[in-house]
Coordinates of C-alpha atoms in Angstrom, one line a residue:
X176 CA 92.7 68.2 -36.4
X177 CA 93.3 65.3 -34.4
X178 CA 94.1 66.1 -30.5
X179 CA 94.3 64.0 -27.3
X180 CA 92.1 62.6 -24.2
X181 CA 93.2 61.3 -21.0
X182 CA 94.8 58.1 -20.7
X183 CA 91.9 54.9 -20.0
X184 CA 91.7 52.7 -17.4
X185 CA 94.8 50.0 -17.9
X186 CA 93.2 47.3 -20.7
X187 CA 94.1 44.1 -21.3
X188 CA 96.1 42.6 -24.5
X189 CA 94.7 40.4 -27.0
X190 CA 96.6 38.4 -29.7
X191 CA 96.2 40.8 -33.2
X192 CA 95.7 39.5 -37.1
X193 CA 97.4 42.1 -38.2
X194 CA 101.1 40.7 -37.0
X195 CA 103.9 43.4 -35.8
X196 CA 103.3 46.9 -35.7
X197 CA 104.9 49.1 -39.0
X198 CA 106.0 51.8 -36.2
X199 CA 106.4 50.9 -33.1
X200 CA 106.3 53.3 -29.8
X201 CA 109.2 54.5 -28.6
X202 CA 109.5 54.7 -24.6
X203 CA 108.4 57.8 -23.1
X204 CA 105.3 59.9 -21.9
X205 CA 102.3 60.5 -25.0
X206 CA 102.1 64.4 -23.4
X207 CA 98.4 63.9 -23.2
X208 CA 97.6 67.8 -23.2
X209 CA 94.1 68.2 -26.0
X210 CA 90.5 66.8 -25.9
X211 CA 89.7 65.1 -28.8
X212 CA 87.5 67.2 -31.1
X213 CA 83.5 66.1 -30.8
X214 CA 85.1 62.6 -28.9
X215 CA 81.9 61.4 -27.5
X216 CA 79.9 62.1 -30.9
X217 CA 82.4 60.6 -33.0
X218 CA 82.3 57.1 -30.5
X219 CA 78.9 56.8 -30.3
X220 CA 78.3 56.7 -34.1
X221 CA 80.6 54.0 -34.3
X222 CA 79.4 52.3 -31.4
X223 CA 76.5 50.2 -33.1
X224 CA 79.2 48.7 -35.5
X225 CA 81.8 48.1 -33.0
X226 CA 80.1 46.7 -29.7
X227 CA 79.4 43.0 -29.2
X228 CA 81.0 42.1 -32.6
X229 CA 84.6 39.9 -31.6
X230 CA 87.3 41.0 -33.9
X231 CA 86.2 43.8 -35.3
X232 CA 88.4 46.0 -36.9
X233 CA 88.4 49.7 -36.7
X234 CA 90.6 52.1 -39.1
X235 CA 91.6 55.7 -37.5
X236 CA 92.9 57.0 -40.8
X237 CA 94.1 60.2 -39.3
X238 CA 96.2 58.7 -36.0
X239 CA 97.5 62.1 -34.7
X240 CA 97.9 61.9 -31.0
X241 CA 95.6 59.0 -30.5
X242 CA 93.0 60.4 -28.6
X243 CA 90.0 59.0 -30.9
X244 CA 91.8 55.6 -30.6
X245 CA 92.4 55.5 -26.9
X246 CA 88.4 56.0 -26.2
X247 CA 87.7 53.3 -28.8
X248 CA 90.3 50.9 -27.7
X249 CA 89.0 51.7 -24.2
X250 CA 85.4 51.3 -24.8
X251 CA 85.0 48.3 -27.2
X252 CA 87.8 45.9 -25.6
X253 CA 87.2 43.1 -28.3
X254 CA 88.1 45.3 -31.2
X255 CA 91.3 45.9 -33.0
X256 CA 92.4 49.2 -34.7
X257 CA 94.7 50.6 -37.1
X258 CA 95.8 53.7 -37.2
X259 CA 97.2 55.3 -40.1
X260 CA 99.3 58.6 -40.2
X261 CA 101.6 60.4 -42.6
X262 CA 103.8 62.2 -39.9
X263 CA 106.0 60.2 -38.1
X264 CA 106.3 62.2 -34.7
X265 CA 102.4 61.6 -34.8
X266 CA 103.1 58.0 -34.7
X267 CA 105.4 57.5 -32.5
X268 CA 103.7 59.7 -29.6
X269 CA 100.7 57.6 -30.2
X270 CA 102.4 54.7 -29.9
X271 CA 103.6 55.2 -26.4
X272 CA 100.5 56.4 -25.4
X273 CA 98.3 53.3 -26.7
X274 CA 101.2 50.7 -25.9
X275 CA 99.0 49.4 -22.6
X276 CA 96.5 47.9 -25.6
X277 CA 99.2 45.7 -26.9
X278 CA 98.9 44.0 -30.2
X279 CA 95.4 45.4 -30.6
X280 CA 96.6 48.9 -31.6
X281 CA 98.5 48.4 -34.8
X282 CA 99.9 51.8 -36.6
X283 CA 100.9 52.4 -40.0
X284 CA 102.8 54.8 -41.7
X285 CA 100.9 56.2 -44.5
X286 CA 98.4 58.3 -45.7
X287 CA 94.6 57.8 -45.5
X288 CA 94.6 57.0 -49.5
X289 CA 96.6 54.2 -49.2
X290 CA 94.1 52.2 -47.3
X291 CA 93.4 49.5 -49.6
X292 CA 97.0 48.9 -50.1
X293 CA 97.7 49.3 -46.4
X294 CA 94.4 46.7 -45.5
X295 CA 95.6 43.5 -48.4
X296 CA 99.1 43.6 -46.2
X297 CA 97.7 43.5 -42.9
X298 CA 95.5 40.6 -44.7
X299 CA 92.0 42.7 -43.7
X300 CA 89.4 42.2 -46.2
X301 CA 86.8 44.5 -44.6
X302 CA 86.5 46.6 -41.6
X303 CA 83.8 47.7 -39.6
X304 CA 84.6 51.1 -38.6
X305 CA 86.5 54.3 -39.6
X306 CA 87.4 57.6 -38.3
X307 CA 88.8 60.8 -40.3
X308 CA 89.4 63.8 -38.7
X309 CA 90.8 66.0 -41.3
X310 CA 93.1 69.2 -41.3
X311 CA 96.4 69.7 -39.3
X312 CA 96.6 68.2 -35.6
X313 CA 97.7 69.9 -32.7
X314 CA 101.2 68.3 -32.5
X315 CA 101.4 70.4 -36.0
X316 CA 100.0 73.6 -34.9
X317 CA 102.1 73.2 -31.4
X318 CA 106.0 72.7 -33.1
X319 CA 106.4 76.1 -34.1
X320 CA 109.3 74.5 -36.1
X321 CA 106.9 72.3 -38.4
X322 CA 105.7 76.4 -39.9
X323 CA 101.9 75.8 -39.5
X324 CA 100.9 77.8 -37.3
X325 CA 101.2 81.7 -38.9
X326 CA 101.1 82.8 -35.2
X327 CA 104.3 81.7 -34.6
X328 CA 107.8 82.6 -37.0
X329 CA 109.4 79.4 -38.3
X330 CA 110.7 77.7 -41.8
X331 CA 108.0 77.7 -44.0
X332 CA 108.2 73.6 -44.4
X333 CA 104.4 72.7 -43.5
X334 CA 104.9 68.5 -44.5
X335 CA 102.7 66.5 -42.8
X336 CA 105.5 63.9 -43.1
X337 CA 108.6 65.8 -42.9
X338 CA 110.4 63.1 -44.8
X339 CA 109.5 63.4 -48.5
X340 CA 106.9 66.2 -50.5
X341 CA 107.8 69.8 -50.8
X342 CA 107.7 72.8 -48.3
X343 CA 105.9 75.7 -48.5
X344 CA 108.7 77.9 -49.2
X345 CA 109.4 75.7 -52.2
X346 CA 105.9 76.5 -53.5
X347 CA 106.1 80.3 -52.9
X348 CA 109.3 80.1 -54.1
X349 CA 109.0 78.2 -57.4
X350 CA 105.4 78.3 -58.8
X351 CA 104.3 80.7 -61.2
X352 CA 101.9 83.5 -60.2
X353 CA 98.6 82.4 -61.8
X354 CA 99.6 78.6 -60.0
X355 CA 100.3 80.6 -57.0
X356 CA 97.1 83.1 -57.3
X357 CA 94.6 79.8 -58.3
X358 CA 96.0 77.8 -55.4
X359 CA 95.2 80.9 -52.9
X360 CA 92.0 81.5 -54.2
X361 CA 91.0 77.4 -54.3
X362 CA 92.5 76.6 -51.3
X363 CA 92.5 79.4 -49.4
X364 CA 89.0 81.1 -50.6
X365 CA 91.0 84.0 -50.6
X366 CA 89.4 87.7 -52.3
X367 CA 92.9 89.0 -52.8
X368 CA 94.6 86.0 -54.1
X369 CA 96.2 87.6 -57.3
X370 CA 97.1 90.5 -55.1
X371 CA 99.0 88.4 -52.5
X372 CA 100.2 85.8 -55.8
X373 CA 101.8 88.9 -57.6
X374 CA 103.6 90.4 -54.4
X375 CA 105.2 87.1 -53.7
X376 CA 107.0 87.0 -57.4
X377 CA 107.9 90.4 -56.6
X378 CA 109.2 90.0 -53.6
X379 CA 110.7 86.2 -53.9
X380 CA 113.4 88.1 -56.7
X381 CA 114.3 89.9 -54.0
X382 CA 115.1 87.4 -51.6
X383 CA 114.0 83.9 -51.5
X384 CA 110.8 83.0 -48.6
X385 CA 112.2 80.8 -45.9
X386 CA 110.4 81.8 -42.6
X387 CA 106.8 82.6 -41.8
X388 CA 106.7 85.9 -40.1
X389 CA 108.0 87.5 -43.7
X390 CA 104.7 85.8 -45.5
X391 CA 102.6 87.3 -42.6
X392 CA 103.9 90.6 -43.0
X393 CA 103.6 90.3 -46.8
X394 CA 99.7 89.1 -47.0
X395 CA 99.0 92.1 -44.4
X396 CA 100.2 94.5 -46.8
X397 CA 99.0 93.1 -49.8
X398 CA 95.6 93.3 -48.7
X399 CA 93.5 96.1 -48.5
X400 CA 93.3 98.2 -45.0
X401 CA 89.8 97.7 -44.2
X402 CA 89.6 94.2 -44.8
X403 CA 92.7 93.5 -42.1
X404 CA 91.0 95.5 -39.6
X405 CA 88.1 92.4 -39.5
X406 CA 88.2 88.4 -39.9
X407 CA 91.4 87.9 -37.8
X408 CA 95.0 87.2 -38.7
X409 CA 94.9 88.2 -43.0
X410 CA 97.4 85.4 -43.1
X411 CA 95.4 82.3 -42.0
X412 CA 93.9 81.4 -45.2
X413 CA 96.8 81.9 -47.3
X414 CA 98.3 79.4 -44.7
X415 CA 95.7 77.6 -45.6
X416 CA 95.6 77.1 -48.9
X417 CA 99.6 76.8 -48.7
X418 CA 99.2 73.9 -46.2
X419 CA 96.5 71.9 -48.5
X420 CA 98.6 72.3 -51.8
X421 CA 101.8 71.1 -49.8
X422 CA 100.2 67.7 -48.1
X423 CA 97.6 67.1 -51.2
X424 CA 94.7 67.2 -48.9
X425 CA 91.8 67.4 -50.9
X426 CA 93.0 65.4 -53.9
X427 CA 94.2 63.0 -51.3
X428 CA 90.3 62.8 -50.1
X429 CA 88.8 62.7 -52.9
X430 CA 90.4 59.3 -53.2
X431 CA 90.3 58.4 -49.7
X432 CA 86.3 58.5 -49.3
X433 CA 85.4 56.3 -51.7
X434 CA 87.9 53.9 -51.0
X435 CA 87.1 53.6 -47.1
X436 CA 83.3 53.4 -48.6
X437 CA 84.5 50.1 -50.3
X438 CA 86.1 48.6 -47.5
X439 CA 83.3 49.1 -44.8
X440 CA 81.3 45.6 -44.1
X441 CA 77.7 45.8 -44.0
X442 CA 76.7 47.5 -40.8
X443 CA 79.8 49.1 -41.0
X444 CA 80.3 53.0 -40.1
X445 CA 82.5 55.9 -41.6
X446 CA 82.4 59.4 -39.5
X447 CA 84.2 61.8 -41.3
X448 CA 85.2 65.4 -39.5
X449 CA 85.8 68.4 -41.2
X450 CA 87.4 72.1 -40.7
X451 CA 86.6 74.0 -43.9
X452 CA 83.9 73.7 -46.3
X453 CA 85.8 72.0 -49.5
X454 CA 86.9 69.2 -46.8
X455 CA 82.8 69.1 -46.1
X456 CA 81.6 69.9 -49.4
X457 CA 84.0 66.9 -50.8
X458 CA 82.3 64.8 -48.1
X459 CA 78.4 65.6 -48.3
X460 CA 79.5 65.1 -52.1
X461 CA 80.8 61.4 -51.6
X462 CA 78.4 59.9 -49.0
X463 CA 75.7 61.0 -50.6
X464 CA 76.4 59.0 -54.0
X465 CA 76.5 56.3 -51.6
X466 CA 73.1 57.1 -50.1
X467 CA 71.5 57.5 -53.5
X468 CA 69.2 54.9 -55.5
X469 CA 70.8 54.1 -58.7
X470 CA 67.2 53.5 -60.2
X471 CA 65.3 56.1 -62.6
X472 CA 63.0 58.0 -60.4
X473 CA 59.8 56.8 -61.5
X474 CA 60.7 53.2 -61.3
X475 CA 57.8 51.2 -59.6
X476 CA 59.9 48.9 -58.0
X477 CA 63.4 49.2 -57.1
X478 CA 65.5 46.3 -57.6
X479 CA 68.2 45.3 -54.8
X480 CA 71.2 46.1 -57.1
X481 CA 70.6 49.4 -58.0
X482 CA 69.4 50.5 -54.2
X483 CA 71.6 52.4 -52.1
X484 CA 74.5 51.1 -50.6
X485 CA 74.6 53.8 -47.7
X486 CA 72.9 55.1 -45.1
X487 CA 73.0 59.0 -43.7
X488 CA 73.2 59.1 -39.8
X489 CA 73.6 62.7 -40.2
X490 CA 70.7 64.7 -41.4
X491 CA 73.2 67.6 -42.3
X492 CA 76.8 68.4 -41.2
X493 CA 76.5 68.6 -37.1
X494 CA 79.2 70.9 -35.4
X495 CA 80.7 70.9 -31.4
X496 CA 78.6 72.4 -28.4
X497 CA 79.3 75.4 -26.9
X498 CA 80.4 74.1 -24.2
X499 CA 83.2 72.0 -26.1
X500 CA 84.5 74.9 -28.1
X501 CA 84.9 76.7 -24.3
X502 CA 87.0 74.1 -23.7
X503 CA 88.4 73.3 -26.6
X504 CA 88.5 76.3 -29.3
X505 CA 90.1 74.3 -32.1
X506 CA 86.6 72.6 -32.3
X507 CA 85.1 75.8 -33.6
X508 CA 84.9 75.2 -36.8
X509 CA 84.5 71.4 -36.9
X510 CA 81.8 69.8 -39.1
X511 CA 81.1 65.6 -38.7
X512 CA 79.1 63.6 -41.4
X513 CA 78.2 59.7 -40.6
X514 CA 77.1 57.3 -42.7
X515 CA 76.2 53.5 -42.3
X516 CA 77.0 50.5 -45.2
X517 CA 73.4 48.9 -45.6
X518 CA 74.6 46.9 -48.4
X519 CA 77.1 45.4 -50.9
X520 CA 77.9 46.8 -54.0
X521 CA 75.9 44.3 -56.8

């Protein structure tokens, strides 16, 4: 859920390992509008592996608007960062807006599983920091036409990267109804998923889905009286569920942890944020195999090789202040986990 900051103070330029950028900025203003979600948090975790250390590399695996980059760009003026991102409006808004850090901003088109292939071609054996902040951005939720936000009536398309994958209509429109009921009720965590599933086969012969308002009105209906009357909008976690089976997300993850895990140096940091509780579940579940001795419990003496090869900075999952989600309500239901490299893997 990736979100912006004000621009920083003009830096300078350094010359970059990485070489020219896969997707350049195009002119024009970043429309700097959202906070970045727990910003200050999510810097100062990273700091320790960041500050005083001359070309250190820093991965933001979910670019968005650039807001998490900008402050680290801003604050640690020696490092170099990547940014990685599936949707290519994302990149190219944050390319304008972190142009002023010249070569030391380098963006990439591609999602955050592909890091090990995207570090071998930018020749970047290990890196010292990385940020995930997980879920749809607000560039998503704000282009009604994109068909995230259930709010708002639009093609029911929901791609992250617009270019390749299918929509969501093709999923209502094509899967069977157990796919369609397991999907809901995985996803989604939704009571009424075989409900909703079974109306949408009914309906879908009918008429085809194309638009969003029509799958609004339909989950309403489907779903018994008293349960619309509390929780908010019925729809959201059928959107939910729709959105994550569309872009991949958690089988996406589940790849992506480990392999960030692999790449961090010693001393390095991964902070991971998180808007529903498979994305944290999946998380607490991969950082702590991490932070776990490999030896049999009642082992005298633990050998270096089968210690833990990561440290928790979190005790549990920490979420935003009040005061952020006052001013900045899309941090409500944000969870971070930290975790530090304290050594290689024997």
């Amino acid at each position: 859920m990736n979100a912006t900051a004000k621009p920083p103070a003009a830096p300078g330029g350094t010359s970059s390992p990485f070489g020219a950028p896969d997707a350049p900025g195009t002119p024009g203003s970043g429309g700097h509008a959202h906070v970045p979600v727990l910003l200050d948090r999510c810097v100062n975790l990273l700091a320790p592996a960041l500050e005083d250390r001359p070309g250190a590399v820093v991965v933001d695996a979910t670019l968005g608007m650039g807001g998490h980059s900008e402050a680290l760009l801003t604050r640690f003026p020696q490092v170099r960062l990547v940014g990685l991102d599936r949707d290519p409006e994302a990149l190219a808004r944050a390319g304008r807006r972190l142009a002023p850090f010249g070569e030391r901003f380098t963006p990439v088109h591609a999602v955050y599983d592909e890091l090990p292939a995207v570090l071998a071609r930018l020749g970047v054996p290990r890196i010292d920091g990385i940020l995930f902040d997980l879920g749809v951005s607000s560039l998503q939720l704000d282009e009604a036409e994109r068909g995230f936000a259930y709010a708002q009536d639009a093609p029911l398309d929901m791609r992250m990267d617009p270019t390749r994958g299918i929509t969501a209509a093709e999923v209502l429109n094509t899967y069977p109804a157990a796919d369609l009921a397991r999907i809901l009720k995985v996803y989604g965590e939704e009571r009424f998923a075989r409900r909703i599933a079974d109306t949408v086969v009914r309906e879908r012969e009918r008429e085809p889905f194309t638009d969003s308002a029509r799958l609004v009105d339909l989950v309403r209906n489907a779903i018994p009286a008293a349960t619309r009357r509390t929780g908010g909008n019925p729809a959201k976690r059928t959107f939910q569920a729709l959105r994550i089976e569309v872009n991949e997300e958690l089988p996406v993850l589940e790849r992506a942890l480990p392999a960030a895990v692999a790449a961090l140096a010693v001393g390095g940091r991964i902070v991971v944020l998180s808007y529903h509780s498979l994305e944290d579940r999946m998380t607490k579940r991969a950082l702590a195999v991490g932070a776990t001795s490999k030896a049999p419990p009642d082992l005298p003496v633990v050998p270096d090789e089968l210690k833990p090869t990561l440290k928790l900075l979190t005790r549990a999952s920490e979420g935003a202040t009040e005061e952020e989600v006052r001013q900045n309500p899309r941090a409500a239901s944000a969870r971070l986990r930290a975790a530090e490299r304290v050594r290689e893997d024997s």
